[in-house]
Amino acid sequence: MTGQERQRRLHRIRDRVRRRGRRWTVAKAALVEELLGASGHLSARELHEAMTAQHPQMDHSTVYRALHILAEDGIVHSLGGPGHTLFGLADEPHHHVVCGVCGSVAEIPAGDLGDLVAAAESRTGYSFSAQSLTLAGRCVACAG
Amino acid sequence: MTGQERQRRLHRIRDRVRRRGRRWTVAKAALVEELLGASGHLSARELHEAMTAQHPQMDHSTVYRALHILAEDGIVHSLGGPGHTLFGLADEPHHHVVCGVCGSVAEIPAGDLGDLVAAAESRTGYSFSAQSLTLAGRCVACAG
DNA sequence: ATATGTGCAAATGGTTTGCAAATGG
DNA sequence: CCATTTGCAAACCATTTGCACATAT
């Protein structure tokens, strides 16, 4: 991802946040930037640690609250099991595969599983937004 | 489900536990019976409450430990997010659909999603036992 | 007999909350 | 300005753990 693309994504996200009537704060900006750079999913703890590099005074509660707001607005999603919730950006459509043992996450581009999603929706009445489908299984390392 | 079927499932489960070198204890028996009766998924707290009816001295830590062992042996699975993990029997093949908002769970009989599972496995290298595929979305009530 | 499981009580650790001060629009 | 957000400190609550005793096989 080029620096330009990254700027574009960042601005698009910022505008979405503002359009929702939220404020574009230091915490949100820093979290989104961190997630843009990470190209993966991070835990609240990892994010907080990353924050303290640039913003040593930022509290973990701030991280949690900002993440909660971003999740409510569909900017990020949270996934994973008890004690190891992970957060990732939601602006590029994809699905998740979560290892129930170690919590690692892989991504599947949206579209690849279209049939699956449709089948699951029609059978259960549950709705899966394009970005929010999450499968739980075991990764290669934990499959033993 | 008739009482006979229930007995059969119970015995099959007990034998699986023993074959794994585990002991068939009061806690495990009571938990499995409760789950057999519940025909759904229960939280650790709900299970512990149910236990105290017949076994007032049984501690929550015992419930957790027994559930953990049963999960390791594939007798039950745990699913759901932080703070509202749910447990259900795994002896009848099915998949789960979990609402990320309220934590409610619906089931999909195994087989219905066979293609889906295969696609997800080949793409990610993750493995999904027939019983352990879990999808996360939003239930009808929470879909707003 | 002996590894496995249990009860109890205390710790752990991720997540949430109340409140006064700071900040974004 | 004024609602939203933040820092701080403390509370919360599900889950885990250490240890001595009990139980299943």
Short mmCIF file of C-alpha atoms (C1' of nucleotides) in Angstrom, two decimals:
data_model
loop_
_atom_site.label_atom_id
_atom_site.label_comp_id
_atom_site.label_asym_id
_atom_site.label_seq_id
_atom_site.Cartn_x
_atom_site.Cartn_y
_atom_site.Cartn_z
CA MET A 1 0.00 0.00 0.00
CA THR A 2 1.46 3.34 -1.02
CA GLY A 3 1.55 6.35 1.24
CA GLN A 4 -0.99 8.00 -1.02
CA GLU A 5 -3.49 5.16 -0.73
CA ARG A 6 -3.03 5.25 2.97
CA GLN A 7 -3.80 8.95 3.12
CA ARG A 8 -6.91 8.41 1.06
CA ARG A 9 -8.16 5.66 3.35
CA LEU A 10 -7.37 7.77 6.39
CA HIS A 11 -9.31 10.76 5.06
CA ARG A 12 -12.24 8.63 4.02
CA ILE A 13 -12.41 7.19 7.50
CA ARG A 14 -12.07 10.58 9.14
CA ASP A 15 -14.94 11.91 7.05
CA ARG A 16 -17.11 8.94 7.97
CA VAL A 17 -16.42 9.57 11.63
CA ARG A 18 -17.35 13.24 11.28
CA ARG A 19 -20.45 12.49 9.29
CA ARG A 20 -21.59 10.32 12.17
CA GLY A 21 -21.37 13.38 14.40
CA ARG A 22 -18.27 12.10 16.14
CA ARG A 23 -15.12 14.05 16.76
CA TRP A 24 -11.88 13.27 15.04
CA THR A 25 -9.65 13.10 18.07
CA VAL A 26 -6.03 12.29 18.70
CA ALA A 27 -6.98 8.87 19.99
CA LYS A 28 -9.09 7.93 16.98
CA ALA A 29 -6.57 9.24 14.50
CA ALA A 30 -3.71 7.42 16.16
CA LEU A 31 -5.65 4.16 16.44
CA VAL A 32 -6.74 4.22 12.83
CA GLU A 33 -3.23 5.04 11.66
CA GLU A 34 -1.83 2.21 13.71
CA LEU A 35 -4.36 -0.21 12.24
CA LEU A 36 -3.65 1.06 8.74
CA GLY A 37 0.00 0.34 9.25
CA ALA A 38 -0.46 -3.00 10.95
CA SER A 39 -2.23 -4.65 8.02
CA GLY A 40 -3.68 -7.12 10.45
CA HIS A 41 -5.59 -7.29 13.67
CA LEU A 42 -4.38 -5.99 16.99
CA SER A 43 -5.50 -6.44 20.56
CA ALA A 44 -6.48 -3.54 22.80
CA ARG A 45 -3.28 -4.05 24.72
CA GLU A 46 -1.10 -3.98 21.59
CA LEU A 47 -2.89 -0.87 20.43
CA HIS A 48 -2.45 0.81 23.75
CA GLU A 49 1.24 -0.02 23.74
CA ALA A 50 1.59 1.39 20.26
CA MET A 51 -0.22 4.55 21.40
CA THR A 52 2.11 5.20 24.28
CA ALA A 53 4.98 5.60 21.84
CA GLN A 54 3.54 8.82 20.41
CA HIS A 55 1.12 9.68 23.21
CA PRO A 56 2.62 8.51 26.48
CA GLN A 57 -0.25 9.83 28.56
CA MET A 58 -3.02 8.04 26.66
CA ASP A 59 -4.91 5.73 28.98
CA HIS A 60 -6.10 2.24 28.12
CA SER A 61 -9.64 3.30 28.94
CA THR A 62 -9.35 5.91 26.21
CA VAL A 63 -8.24 3.22 23.80
CA TYR A 64 -11.16 1.04 24.77
CA ARG A 65 -13.66 3.85 24.51
CA ALA A 66 -12.36 5.06 21.17
CA LEU A 67 -12.39 1.52 19.81
CA HIS A 68 -15.91 1.04 21.06
CA ILE A 69 -17.06 4.17 19.27
CA LEU A 70 -15.24 3.22 16.08
CA ALA A 71 -16.84 -0.21 16.23
CA GLU A 72 -20.29 1.26 16.74
CA ASP A 73 -19.80 3.37 13.64
CA GLY A 74 -18.57 0.44 11.60
CA ILE A 75 -15.04 1.78 11.22
CA VAL A 76 -13.44 -1.20 12.92
CA HIS A 77 -14.63 -4.61 13.95
CA SER A 78 -13.79 -6.54 16.99
CA LEU A 79 -13.43 -10.27 16.93
CA GLY A 80 -11.93 -13.13 18.85
CA GLY A 81 -12.67 -14.92 22.04
CA PRO A 82 -12.74 -14.02 25.70
CA GLY A 83 -9.57 -12.31 26.78
CA HIS A 84 -8.09 -11.83 23.35
CA THR A 85 -10.39 -9.57 21.41
CA LEU A 86 -8.80 -8.22 18.26
CA PHE A 87 -9.55 -5.09 16.28
CA GLY A 88 -9.15 -4.39 12.59
CA LEU A 89 -10.29 -1.82 10.06
CA ALA A 90 -13.57 -2.53 8.34
CA ASP A 91 -13.26 -0.25 5.34
CA GLU A 92 -12.00 -2.93 2.99
CA PRO A 93 -14.54 -5.75 2.69
CA HIS A 94 -13.21 -9.03 3.98
CA HIS A 95 -14.11 -11.95 6.17
CA HIS A 96 -12.25 -13.37 9.11
CA VAL A 97 -11.07 -16.78 10.10
CA VAL A 98 -10.27 -16.94 13.79
CA CYS A 99 -8.33 -19.72 15.44
CA GLY A 100 -10.24 -20.76 18.53
CA VAL A 101 -7.09 -21.94 20.21
CA CYS A 102 -4.44 -19.26 19.76
CA GLY A 103 -6.69 -16.45 18.55
CA SER A 104 -4.79 -15.80 15.36
CA VAL A 105 -6.77 -14.30 12.52
CA ALA A 106 -6.63 -14.80 8.77
CA GLU A 107 -8.61 -12.83 6.23
CA ILE A 108 -10.61 -13.87 3.21
CA PRO A 109 -11.47 -11.22 0.63
CA ALA A 110 -15.20 -10.59 0.48
CA GLY A 111 -16.92 -12.16 -2.49
CA ASP A 112 -15.08 -15.44 -2.24
CA LEU A 113 -17.59 -16.72 0.20
CA GLY A 114 -20.69 -15.13 -1.22
CA ASP A 115 -22.63 -18.38 -1.56
CA LEU A 116 -21.79 -19.41 1.93
CA VAL A 117 -22.99 -16.16 3.37
CA ALA A 118 -26.22 -16.30 1.44
CA ALA A 119 -26.86 -19.87 2.55
CA ALA A 120 -26.19 -19.09 6.17
CA GLU A 121 -28.40 -16.02 6.07
CA SER A 122 -31.35 -17.75 4.48
CA ARG A 123 -31.19 -20.63 6.94
CA THR A 124 -30.90 -18.62 10.11
CA GLY A 125 -32.31 -15.17 9.59
CA TYR A 126 -29.05 -13.78 10.86
CA SER A 127 -27.49 -11.05 8.79
CA PHE A 128 -23.84 -10.87 7.85
CA SER A 129 -22.69 -7.57 6.54
CA ALA A 130 -20.09 -8.06 3.85
CA GLN A 131 -17.36 -7.23 6.31
CA SER A 132 -18.55 -8.96 9.41
CA LEU A 133 -18.62 -12.64 8.63
CA THR A 134 -16.31 -14.45 10.97
CA LEU A 135 -15.47 -18.14 10.95
CA ALA A 136 -14.00 -19.90 13.93
CA GLY A 137 -11.75 -22.89 13.46
CA ARG A 138 -8.20 -23.93 14.16
CA CYS A 139 -5.16 -22.61 12.40
CA VAL A 140 -2.55 -24.94 10.96
CA ALA A 141 -0.31 -24.66 14.00
CA CYS A 142 -3.07 -25.47 16.49
CA ALA A 143 -4.89 -28.09 14.45
CA GLY A 144 -2.97 -30.97 16.06
CA MET B 1 -36.09 -36.17 22.13
CA THR B 2 -37.26 -39.23 24.03
CA GLY B 3 -35.81 -40.29 27.35
CA GLN B 4 -34.29 -43.29 25.64
CA GLU B 5 -32.46 -41.23 23.05
CA ARG B 6 -31.22 -39.03 25.82
CA GLN B 7 -29.85 -42.00 27.73
CA ARG B 8 -28.12 -43.23 24.62
CA ARG B 9 -26.46 -39.86 24.00
CA LEU B 10 -25.46 -39.65 27.64
CA HIS B 11 -23.85 -43.08 27.60
CA ARG B 12 -22.09 -42.42 24.33
CA ILE B 13 -20.65 -39.25 25.78
CA ARG B 14 -19.64 -40.94 29.01
CA ASP B 15 -17.81 -43.61 27.04
CA ARG B 16 -16.00 -41.01 24.97
CA VAL B 17 -14.89 -39.26 28.12
CA ARG B 18 -13.59 -42.52 29.57
CA ARG B 19 -11.87 -43.50 26.36
CA ARG B 20 -9.97 -40.23 26.54
CA GLY B 21 -8.66 -41.34 29.92
CA ARG B 22 -10.86 -38.88 31.76
CA ARG B 23 -13.05 -39.66 34.71
CA TRP B 24 -16.78 -39.60 34.61
CA THR B 25 -17.42 -37.37 37.56
CA VAL B 26 -20.48 -35.85 39.17
CA ALA B 27 -19.64 -32.50 37.66
CA LYS B 28 -19.25 -33.78 34.12
CA ALA B 29 -22.36 -35.94 34.31
CA ALA B 30 -24.47 -33.11 35.68
CA LEU B 31 -23.17 -30.62 33.13
CA VAL B 32 -23.78 -32.95 30.22
CA GLU B 33 -27.26 -33.79 31.49
CA GLU B 34 -28.07 -30.14 31.85
CA LEU B 35 -26.88 -29.44 28.32
CA LEU B 36 -28.84 -32.40 27.00
CA GLY B 37 -31.96 -31.01 28.57
CA ALA B 38 -31.36 -27.44 27.55
CA SER B 39 -31.31 -28.14 23.82
CA GLY B 40 -29.40 -24.95 23.38
CA HIS B 41 -26.32 -23.17 24.61
CA LEU B 42 -25.73 -22.05 28.16
CA SER B 43 -23.25 -19.75 29.85
CA ALA B 44 -20.92 -20.88 32.61
CA ARG B 45 -22.98 -18.90 35.06
CA GLU B 46 -26.26 -20.47 33.97
CA LEU B 47 -24.69 -23.89 34.18
CA HIS B 48 -23.32 -23.23 37.62
CA GLU B 49 -26.73 -22.04 38.79
CA ALA B 50 -28.32 -25.17 37.39
CA MET B 51 -25.71 -27.28 39.17
CA THR B 52 -26.38 -25.79 42.58
CA ALA B 53 -29.92 -27.13 42.44
CA GLN B 54 -28.74 -30.74 42.67
CA HIS B 55 -25.22 -30.13 43.97
CA PRO B 56 -25.27 -27.09 46.21
CA GLN B 57 -21.61 -27.36 47.09
CA MET B 58 -20.32 -27.40 43.53
CA ASP B 59 -18.03 -24.47 42.91
CA HIS B 60 -17.93 -22.33 39.80
CA SER B 61 -14.27 -23.19 39.38
CA THR B 62 -15.30 -26.82 39.11
CA VAL B 63 -17.79 -25.92 36.44
CA TYR B 64 -15.14 -24.02 34.52
CA ARG B 65 -12.59 -26.77 34.84
CA ALA B 66 -15.00 -29.50 33.84
CA LEU B 67 -16.18 -27.48 30.87
CA HIS B 68 -12.61 -26.85 29.85
CA ILE B 69 -11.84 -30.56 29.92
CA LEU B 70 -15.03 -31.42 28.05
CA ALA B 71 -14.13 -28.82 25.44
CA GLU B 72 -10.61 -30.17 25.07
CA ASP B 73 -12.04 -33.60 24.44
CA GLY B 74 -14.51 -32.29 21.91
CA ILE B 75 -17.58 -33.12 24.00
CA VAL B 76 -18.75 -29.54 24.13
CA HIS B 77 -17.79 -26.41 22.32
CA SER B 78 -17.50 -22.98 23.66
CA LEU B 79 -18.42 -20.01 21.59
CA GLY B 80 -19.29 -16.38 21.89
CA GLY B 81 -17.44 -13.26 22.81
CA PRO B 82 -15.68 -11.95 25.89
CA GLY B 83 -17.86 -12.12 28.94
CA HIS B 84 -20.60 -14.21 27.43
CA THR B 85 -19.06 -17.49 26.41
CA LEU B 86 -21.65 -20.17 25.76
CA PHE B 87 -21.34 -23.94 25.90
CA GLY B 88 -23.20 -26.60 23.96
CA LEU B 89 -22.88 -30.30 23.23
CA ALA B 90 -20.88 -31.24 20.19
CA ASP B 91 -22.08 -34.80 19.66
CA GLU B 92 -24.61 -33.91 17.00
CA PRO B 93 -22.88 -32.29 14.05
CA HIS B 94 -23.96 -28.74 13.53
CA HIS B 95 -22.63 -25.29 12.92
CA HIS B 96 -23.25 -22.15 14.90
CA VAL B 97 -24.37 -18.69 14.08
CA VAL B 98 -23.58 -16.25 16.85
CA CYS B 99 -24.99 -12.78 17.17
CA GLY B 100 -22.12 -10.42 17.88
CA VAL B 101 -24.41 -8.01 19.66
CA CYS B 102 -26.61 -10.01 22.04
CA GLY B 103 -24.69 -13.28 21.95
CA SER B 104 -27.66 -15.41 20.93
CA VAL B 105 -26.87 -18.58 19.04
CA ALA B 106 -28.64 -20.38 16.22
CA GLU B 107 -27.64 -23.74 14.79
CA ILE B 108 -27.28 -24.99 11.25
CA PRO B 109 -27.25 -28.75 10.68
CA ALA B 110 -23.87 -29.93 9.37
CA GLY B 111 -23.81 -30.75 5.70
CA ASP B 112 -25.81 -27.74 4.68
CA LEU B 113 -22.68 -25.68 4.54
CA GLY B 114 -20.25 -28.29 3.29
CA ASP B 115 -19.10 -26.28 0.29
CA LEU B 116 -18.60 -23.24 2.37
CA VAL B 117 -16.43 -25.07 4.80
CA ALA B 118 -14.32 -26.58 2.05
CA ALA B 119 -13.84 -23.19 0.43
CA ALA B 120 -12.82 -21.56 3.67
CA GLU B 121 -10.40 -24.35 4.49
CA SER B 122 -8.67 -24.35 1.14
CA ARG B 123 -8.27 -20.57 1.22
CA THR B 124 -6.89 -20.22 4.68
CA GLY B 125 -5.31 -23.46 5.76
CA TYR B 126 -7.49 -23.32 8.85
CA SER B 127 -9.35 -26.48 9.69
CA PHE B 128 -12.99 -26.66 10.65
CA SER B 129 -14.16 -29.88 12.14
CA ALA B 130 -17.65 -30.64 10.98
CA GLN B 131 -19.00 -29.47 14.31
CA SER B 132 -16.88 -26.46 14.97
CA LEU B 133 -17.65 -23.97 12.26
CA THR B 134 -18.97 -20.82 13.82
CA LEU B 135 -20.25 -17.77 11.99
CA ALA B 136 -20.57 -14.40 13.66
CA GLY B 137 -23.19 -11.95 12.49
CA ARG B 138 -26.24 -10.20 13.84
CA CYS B 139 -29.54 -11.82 14.70
CA VAL B 140 -32.82 -10.44 13.40
CA ALA B 141 -33.50 -8.52 16.59
CA CYS B 142 -30.10 -6.84 16.66
CA ALA B 143 -29.72 -6.26 12.94
CA GLY B 144 -31.10 -2.69 13.09
"C1'" DA C 1 -2.52 -47.01 44.85
"C1'" DT C 2 -2.39 -42.97 42.31
"C1'" DA C 3 -3.51 -39.87 38.80
"C1'" DT C 4 -7.44 -37.02 38.17
"C1'" DG C 5 -10.86 -34.05 39.86
"C1'" DT C 6 -12.95 -31.01 43.55
"C1'" DG C 7 -13.83 -27.16 47.05
"C1'" DC C 8 -12.28 -23.14 48.82
"C1'" DA C 9 -10.34 -18.73 48.71
"C1'" DA C 10 -7.58 -15.58 46.58
"C1'" DA C 11 -5.51 -13.69 42.50
"C1'" DT C 12 -5.62 -12.36 37.63
"C1'" DG C 13 -6.54 -9.67 33.78
"C1'" DG C 14 -9.31 -7.74 30.32
"C1'" DT C 15 -12.83 -4.37 30.21
"C1'" DT C 16 -15.91 -0.78 32.17
"C1'" DT C 17 -17.23 3.32 34.84
"C1'" DG C 18 -17.64 7.91 37.67
"C1'" DC C 19 -15.96 12.18 37.74
"C1'" DA C 20 -13.59 16.55 36.87
"C1'" DA C 21 -10.73 18.63 33.43
"C1'" DA C 22 -9.68 19.20 28.47
"C1'" DT C 23 -10.88 19.56 23.72
"C1'" DG C 24 -13.18 19.56 19.05
"C1'" DG C 25 -16.51 21.75 16.01
"C1'" DC D 1 -20.06 27.53 24.07
"C1'" DC D 2 -21.47 22.75 24.92
"C1'" DA D 3 -21.51 18.07 23.81
"C1'" DT D 4 -18.03 14.77 23.31
"C1'" DT D 5 -13.82 12.92 24.78
"C1'" DT D 6 -9.97 12.21 27.90
"C1'" DG D 7 -7.05 10.88 32.20
"C1'" DC D 8 -7.06 8.96 36.31
"C1'" DA D 9 -8.25 5.72 39.70
"C1'" DA D 10 -11.19 2.47 41.16
"C1'" DA D 11 -14.57 -1.01 40.35
"C1'" DC D 12 -16.23 -5.13 37.80
"C1'" DC D 13 -16.70 -9.66 36.62
"C1'" DA D 14 -15.66 -13.71 34.08
"C1'" DT D 15 -12.15 -16.86 34.36
"C1'" DT D 16 -7.93 -18.97 36.42
"C1'" DT D 17 -4.92 -20.79 39.94
"C1'" DG D 18 -2.60 -22.87 44.35
"C1'" DC D 19 -3.29 -26.01 47.60
"C1'" DA D 20 -5.07 -29.70 50.52
"C1'" DC D 21 -8.53 -33.12 50.32
"C1'" DA D 22 -11.61 -36.43 47.93
"C1'" DT D 23 -12.74 -39.60 44.36
"C1'" DA D 24 -12.74 -42.62 40.24
"C1'" DT D 25 -10.53 -46.44 38.19
#
